Amino acid sequence: MVLTQAQLDAFTGTDNIYQHSLGNIYYTDGVKYLATQGQAFWLLDAIASYQTSQLLSQQDLAEFQIWQLTVAPDKSAILTCQSDSNNEPVVTQNIPYTDFPLTIIKLYLADQIILLPSEY
């Protein structure tokens, strides 16, 4: 099955909250679908791993974060985190290779829950 943005946009709200294995981070049905269909549990791991970073706590990003993965044509990618779409990223991680099926994906982390924008 091919993962599409239209499939992800169909998720509004969530019936379940899943606990991530790294600490007190949780995710929604839509994010579970994204990670399963896009084979991207690594993306959740990356987001969760930054939650203990001094950088995020210093930037007052504990309550709300915008995470974006942008995949280039050569299959490299950049993962960023920012507090607002108008602010500069606080985190920028270069990813040498990914087979993630979408060109771009945006996720929110609100009150320790990773969710799709349509679920916010």
mmCIF file with all atom_site columns, C-alpha atoms in Angstrom:
data_model
loop_
_atom_site.group_PDB
_atom_site.id
_atom_site.type_symbol
_atom_site.label_atom_id
_atom_site.label_alt_id
_atom_site.label_comp_id
_atom_site.label_asym_id
_atom_site.label_entity_id
_atom_site.label_seq_id
_atom_site.pdbx_PDB_ins_code
_atom_site.Cartn_x
_atom_site.Cartn_y
_atom_site.Cartn_z
_atom_site.occupancy
_atom_site.B_iso_or_equiv
_atom_site.pdbx_formal_charge
_atom_site.auth_seq_id
_atom_site.auth_comp_id
_atom_site.auth_asym_id
_atom_site.auth_atom_id
_atom_site.pdbx_PDB_model_num
ATOM 1   C CA . MET A 1 1   ? 0.000  0.000  0.000  1.00 0.00 ? 1   MET A CA 1
ATOM 2   C CA . VAL A 1 2   ? 1.256  3.465  -0.878 1.00 0.00 ? 2   VAL A CA 1
ATOM 3   C CA . LEU A 1 3   ? 1.032  6.148  1.795  1.00 0.00 ? 3   LEU A CA 1
ATOM 4   C CA . THR A 1 4   ? -0.605 9.380  0.614  1.00 0.00 ? 4   THR A CA 1
ATOM 5   C CA . GLN A 1 5   ? -1.227 12.760 2.186  1.00 0.00 ? 5   GLN A CA 1
ATOM 6   C CA . ALA A 1 6   ? -4.955 12.301 1.473  1.00 0.00 ? 6   ALA A CA 1
ATOM 7   C CA . GLN A 1 7   ? -4.977 9.180  3.673  1.00 0.00 ? 7   GLN A CA 1
ATOM 8   C CA . LEU A 1 8   ? -3.329 11.104 6.489  1.00 0.00 ? 8   LEU A CA 1
ATOM 9   C CA . ASP A 1 9   ? -5.683 14.074 6.106  1.00 0.00 ? 9   ASP A CA 1
ATOM 10  C CA . ALA A 1 10  ? -8.616 11.718 6.758  1.00 0.00 ? 10  ALA A CA 1
ATOM 11  C CA . PHE A 1 11  ? -7.506 11.370 10.382 1.00 0.00 ? 11  PHE A CA 1
ATOM 12  C CA . THR A 1 12  ? -9.345 13.864 12.579 1.00 0.00 ? 12  THR A CA 1
ATOM 13  C CA . GLY A 1 13  ? -9.070 13.351 16.302 1.00 0.00 ? 13  GLY A CA 1
ATOM 14  C CA . THR A 1 14  ? -8.030 9.970  17.644 1.00 0.00 ? 14  THR A CA 1
ATOM 15  C CA . ASP A 1 15  ? -9.606 7.053  19.460 1.00 0.00 ? 15  ASP A CA 1
ATOM 16  C CA . ASN A 1 16  ? -6.343 5.754  20.904 1.00 0.00 ? 16  ASN A CA 1
ATOM 17  C CA . ILE A 1 17  ? -3.138 7.126  22.360 1.00 0.00 ? 17  ILE A CA 1
ATOM 18  C CA . TYR A 1 18  ? -0.032 4.927  22.119 1.00 0.00 ? 18  TYR A CA 1
ATOM 19  C CA . GLN A 1 19  ? 3.015  5.243  24.347 1.00 0.00 ? 19  GLN A CA 1
ATOM 20  C CA . HIS A 1 20  ? 6.385  5.531  22.641 1.00 0.00 ? 20  HIS A CA 1
ATOM 21  C CA . SER A 1 21  ? 9.164  3.361  24.015 1.00 0.00 ? 21  SER A CA 1
ATOM 22  C CA . LEU A 1 22  ? 11.400 6.392  24.700 1.00 0.00 ? 22  LEU A CA 1
ATOM 23  C CA . GLY A 1 23  ? 10.036 8.124  27.769 1.00 0.00 ? 23  GLY A CA 1
ATOM 24  C CA . ASN A 1 24  ? 6.804  9.990  28.242 1.00 0.00 ? 24  ASN A CA 1
ATOM 25  C CA . ILE A 1 25  ? 5.962  10.574 24.582 1.00 0.00 ? 25  ILE A CA 1
ATOM 26  C CA . TYR A 1 26  ? 2.697  9.393  23.068 1.00 0.00 ? 26  TYR A CA 1
ATOM 27  C CA . TYR A 1 27  ? 1.193  9.322  19.577 1.00 0.00 ? 27  TYR A CA 1
ATOM 28  C CA . THR A 1 28  ? -2.206 9.122  17.913 1.00 0.00 ? 28  THR A CA 1
ATOM 29  C CA . ASP A 1 29  ? -3.960 6.727  15.528 1.00 0.00 ? 29  ASP A CA 1
ATOM 30  C CA . GLY A 1 30  ? -2.962 8.867  12.539 1.00 0.00 ? 30  GLY A CA 1
ATOM 31  C CA . VAL A 1 31  ? 0.689  8.913  13.553 1.00 0.00 ? 31  VAL A CA 1
ATOM 32  C CA . LYS A 1 32  ? 0.616  5.153  14.107 1.00 0.00 ? 32  LYS A CA 1
ATOM 33  C CA . TYR A 1 33  ? -0.806 4.758  10.589 1.00 0.00 ? 33  TYR A CA 1
ATOM 34  C CA . LEU A 1 34  ? 1.913  7.041  9.202  1.00 0.00 ? 34  LEU A CA 1
ATOM 35  C CA . ALA A 1 35  ? 4.674  5.114  10.990 1.00 0.00 ? 35  ALA A CA 1
ATOM 36  C CA . THR A 1 36  ? 3.279  1.720  9.978  1.00 0.00 ? 36  THR A CA 1
ATOM 37  C CA . GLN A 1 37  ? 2.395  2.432  6.344  1.00 0.00 ? 37  GLN A CA 1
ATOM 38  C CA . GLY A 1 38  ? 5.405  4.686  5.762  1.00 0.00 ? 38  GLY A CA 1
ATOM 39  C CA . GLN A 1 39  ? 7.767  2.386  7.664  1.00 0.00 ? 39  GLN A CA 1
ATOM 40  C CA . ALA A 1 40  ? 8.726  5.445  9.694  1.00 0.00 ? 40  ALA A CA 1
ATOM 41  C CA . PHE A 1 41  ? 8.871  4.463  13.341 1.00 0.00 ? 41  PHE A CA 1
ATOM 42  C CA . TRP A 1 42  ? 12.402 5.879  13.084 1.00 0.00 ? 42  TRP A CA 1
ATOM 43  C CA . LEU A 1 43  ? 10.820 9.315  12.644 1.00 0.00 ? 43  LEU A CA 1
ATOM 44  C CA . LEU A 1 44  ? 8.963  8.953  15.951 1.00 0.00 ? 44  LEU A CA 1
ATOM 45  C CA . ASP A 1 45  ? 12.218 7.776  17.545 1.00 0.00 ? 45  ASP A CA 1
ATOM 46  C CA . ALA A 1 46  ? 13.996 10.882 16.254 1.00 0.00 ? 46  ALA A CA 1
ATOM 47  C CA . ILE A 1 47  ? 11.333 13.236 17.613 1.00 0.00 ? 47  ILE A CA 1
ATOM 48  C CA . ALA A 1 48  ? 11.218 11.435 20.962 1.00 0.00 ? 48  ALA A CA 1
ATOM 49  C CA . SER A 1 49  ? 15.013 11.442 21.270 1.00 0.00 ? 49  SER A CA 1
ATOM 50  C CA . TYR A 1 50  ? 15.134 15.243 21.105 1.00 0.00 ? 50  TYR A CA 1
ATOM 51  C CA . GLN A 1 51  ? 12.708 15.668 24.007 1.00 0.00 ? 51  GLN A CA 1
ATOM 52  C CA . THR A 1 52  ? 15.481 15.401 26.579 1.00 0.00 ? 52  THR A CA 1
ATOM 53  C CA . SER A 1 53  ? 17.570 18.016 24.760 1.00 0.00 ? 53  SER A CA 1
ATOM 54  C CA . GLN A 1 54  ? 18.496 21.161 26.683 1.00 0.00 ? 54  GLN A CA 1
ATOM 55  C CA . LEU A 1 55  ? 18.016 23.022 23.420 1.00 0.00 ? 55  LEU A CA 1
ATOM 56  C CA . LEU A 1 56  ? 14.268 22.371 23.343 1.00 0.00 ? 56  LEU A CA 1
ATOM 57  C CA . SER A 1 57  ? 13.753 23.226 27.006 1.00 0.00 ? 57  SER A CA 1
ATOM 58  C CA . GLN A 1 58  ? 15.706 26.478 26.611 1.00 0.00 ? 58  GLN A CA 1
ATOM 59  C CA . GLN A 1 59  ? 13.552 27.507 23.674 1.00 0.00 ? 59  GLN A CA 1
ATOM 60  C CA . ASP A 1 60  ? 10.301 26.979 25.617 1.00 0.00 ? 60  ASP A CA 1
ATOM 61  C CA . LEU A 1 61  ? 9.209  24.186 23.298 1.00 0.00 ? 61  LEU A CA 1
ATOM 62  C CA . ALA A 1 62  ? 7.948  21.871 26.015 1.00 0.00 ? 62  ALA A CA 1
ATOM 63  C CA . GLU A 1 63  ? 4.251  22.396 25.237 1.00 0.00 ? 63  GLU A CA 1
ATOM 64  C CA . PHE A 1 64  ? 4.127  22.704 21.430 1.00 0.00 ? 64  PHE A CA 1
ATOM 65  C CA . GLN A 1 65  ? 6.516  21.797 18.612 1.00 0.00 ? 65  GLN A CA 1
ATOM 66  C CA . ILE A 1 66  ? 6.223  21.652 14.824 1.00 0.00 ? 66  ILE A CA 1
ATOM 67  C CA . TRP A 1 67  ? 8.312  18.877 13.275 1.00 0.00 ? 67  TRP A CA 1
ATOM 68  C CA . GLN A 1 68  ? 8.815  18.682 9.529  1.00 0.00 ? 68  GLN A CA 1
ATOM 69  C CA . LEU A 1 69  ? 10.555 16.082 7.407  1.00 0.00 ? 69  LEU A CA 1
ATOM 70  C CA . THR A 1 70  ? 11.454 17.221 3.891  1.00 0.00 ? 70  THR A CA 1
ATOM 71  C CA . VAL A 1 71  ? 12.725 14.545 1.495  1.00 0.00 ? 71  VAL A CA 1
ATOM 72  C CA . ALA A 1 72  ? 14.906 15.594 -1.445 1.00 0.00 ? 72  ALA A CA 1
ATOM 73  C CA . PRO A 1 73  ? 14.872 13.876 -4.874 1.00 0.00 ? 73  PRO A CA 1
ATOM 74  C CA . ASP A 1 74  ? 18.163 12.100 -3.990 1.00 0.00 ? 74  ASP A CA 1
ATOM 75  C CA . LYS A 1 75  ? 16.384 10.553 -0.945 1.00 0.00 ? 75  LYS A CA 1
ATOM 76  C CA . SER A 1 76  ? 18.317 12.600 1.592  1.00 0.00 ? 76  SER A CA 1
ATOM 77  C CA . ALA A 1 77  ? 16.137 14.504 4.047  1.00 0.00 ? 77  ALA A CA 1
ATOM 78  C CA . ILE A 1 78  ? 16.098 17.285 6.591  1.00 0.00 ? 78  ILE A CA 1
ATOM 79  C CA . LEU A 1 79  ? 14.194 17.020 9.871  1.00 0.00 ? 79  LEU A CA 1
ATOM 80  C CA . THR A 1 80  ? 13.421 20.318 11.596 1.00 0.00 ? 80  THR A CA 1
ATOM 81  C CA . CYS A 1 81  ? 11.681 21.449 14.757 1.00 0.00 ? 81  CYS A CA 1
ATOM 82  C CA . GLN A 1 82  ? 10.311 24.900 15.442 1.00 0.00 ? 82  GLN A CA 1
ATOM 83  C CA . SER A 1 83  ? 7.933  26.538 17.880 1.00 0.00 ? 83  SER A CA 1
ATOM 84  C CA . ASP A 1 84  ? 5.884  28.277 15.182 1.00 0.00 ? 84  ASP A CA 1
ATOM 85  C CA . SER A 1 85  ? 5.860  28.184 11.401 1.00 0.00 ? 85  SER A CA 1
ATOM 86  C CA . ASN A 1 86  ? 7.162  31.779 11.347 1.00 0.00 ? 86  ASN A CA 1
ATOM 87  C CA . ASN A 1 87  ? 10.180 31.009 13.573 1.00 0.00 ? 87  ASN A CA 1
ATOM 88  C CA . GLU A 1 88  ? 13.566 29.646 12.600 1.00 0.00 ? 88  GLU A CA 1
ATOM 89  C CA . PRO A 1 89  ? 14.080 25.930 13.326 1.00 0.00 ? 89  PRO A CA 1
ATOM 90  C CA . VAL A 1 90  ? 15.626 25.121 16.689 1.00 0.00 ? 90  VAL A CA 1
ATOM 91  C CA . VAL A 1 91  ? 16.579 21.634 15.496 1.00 0.00 ? 91  VAL A CA 1
ATOM 92  C CA . THR A 1 92  ? 17.885 20.779 12.032 1.00 0.00 ? 92  THR A CA 1
ATOM 93  C CA . GLN A 1 93  ? 18.996 17.214 11.422 1.00 0.00 ? 93  GLN A CA 1
ATOM 94  C CA . ASN A 1 94  ? 20.388 16.044 8.089  1.00 0.00 ? 94  ASN A CA 1
ATOM 95  C CA . ILE A 1 95  ? 19.378 12.505 7.172  1.00 0.00 ? 95  ILE A CA 1
ATOM 96  C CA . PRO A 1 96  ? 21.659 10.998 4.502  1.00 0.00 ? 96  PRO A CA 1
ATOM 97  C CA . TYR A 1 97  ? 19.065 8.526  3.191  1.00 0.00 ? 97  TYR A CA 1
ATOM 98  C CA . THR A 1 98  ? 15.411 7.668  3.714  1.00 0.00 ? 98  THR A CA 1
ATOM 99  C CA . ASP A 1 99  ? 12.853 5.676  1.794  1.00 0.00 ? 99  ASP A CA 1
ATOM 100 C CA . PHE A 1 100 ? 10.011 7.671  3.348  1.00 0.00 ? 100 PHE A CA 1
ATOM 101 C CA . PRO A 1 101 ? 7.289  7.768  0.660  1.00 0.00 ? 101 PRO A CA 1
ATOM 102 C CA . LEU A 1 102 ? 6.160  11.406 0.965  1.00 0.00 ? 102 LEU A CA 1
ATOM 103 C CA . THR A 1 103 ? 8.131  14.471 -0.072 1.00 0.00 ? 103 THR A CA 1
ATOM 104 C CA . ILE A 1 104 ? 7.116  16.378 3.031  1.00 0.00 ? 104 ILE A CA 1
ATOM 105 C CA . ILE A 1 105 ? 5.365  15.577 6.296  1.00 0.00 ? 105 ILE A CA 1
ATOM 106 C CA . LYS A 1 106 ? 4.533  17.846 9.180  1.00 0.00 ? 106 LYS A CA 1
ATOM 107 C CA . LEU A 1 107 ? 3.807  16.584 12.690 1.00 0.00 ? 107 LEU A CA 1
ATOM 108 C CA . TYR A 1 108 ? 2.890  18.435 15.862 1.00 0.00 ? 108 TYR A CA 1
ATOM 109 C CA . LEU A 1 109 ? 3.996  17.544 19.342 1.00 0.00 ? 109 LEU A CA 1
ATOM 110 C CA . ALA A 1 110 ? 1.525  19.038 21.809 1.00 0.00 ? 110 ALA A CA 1
ATOM 111 C CA . ASP A 1 111 ? 1.602  18.218 25.513 1.00 0.00 ? 111 ASP A CA 1
ATOM 112 C CA . GLN A 1 112 ? 3.850  15.182 24.858 1.00 0.00 ? 112 GLN A CA 1
ATOM 113 C CA . ILE A 1 113 ? 1.580  13.739 22.123 1.00 0.00 ? 113 ILE A CA 1
ATOM 114 C CA . ILE A 1 114 ? 2.767  13.479 18.512 1.00 0.00 ? 114 ILE A CA 1
ATOM 115 C CA . LEU A 1 115 ? -0.131 14.088 16.143 1.00 0.00 ? 115 LEU A CA 1
ATOM 116 C CA . LEU A 1 116 ? -0.957 14.898 12.552 1.00 0.00 ? 116 LEU A CA 1
ATOM 117 C CA . PRO A 1 117 ? -2.034 18.499 11.852 1.00 0.00 ? 117 PRO A CA 1
ATOM 118 C CA . SER A 1 118 ? -5.506 17.195 10.908 1.00 0.00 ? 118 SER A CA 1
ATOM 119 C CA . GLU A 1 119 ? -5.791 15.600 14.359 1.00 0.00 ? 119 GLU A CA 1
ATOM 120 C CA . TYR A 1 120 ? -4.905 18.814 16.229 1.00 0.00 ? 120 TYR A CA 1
#
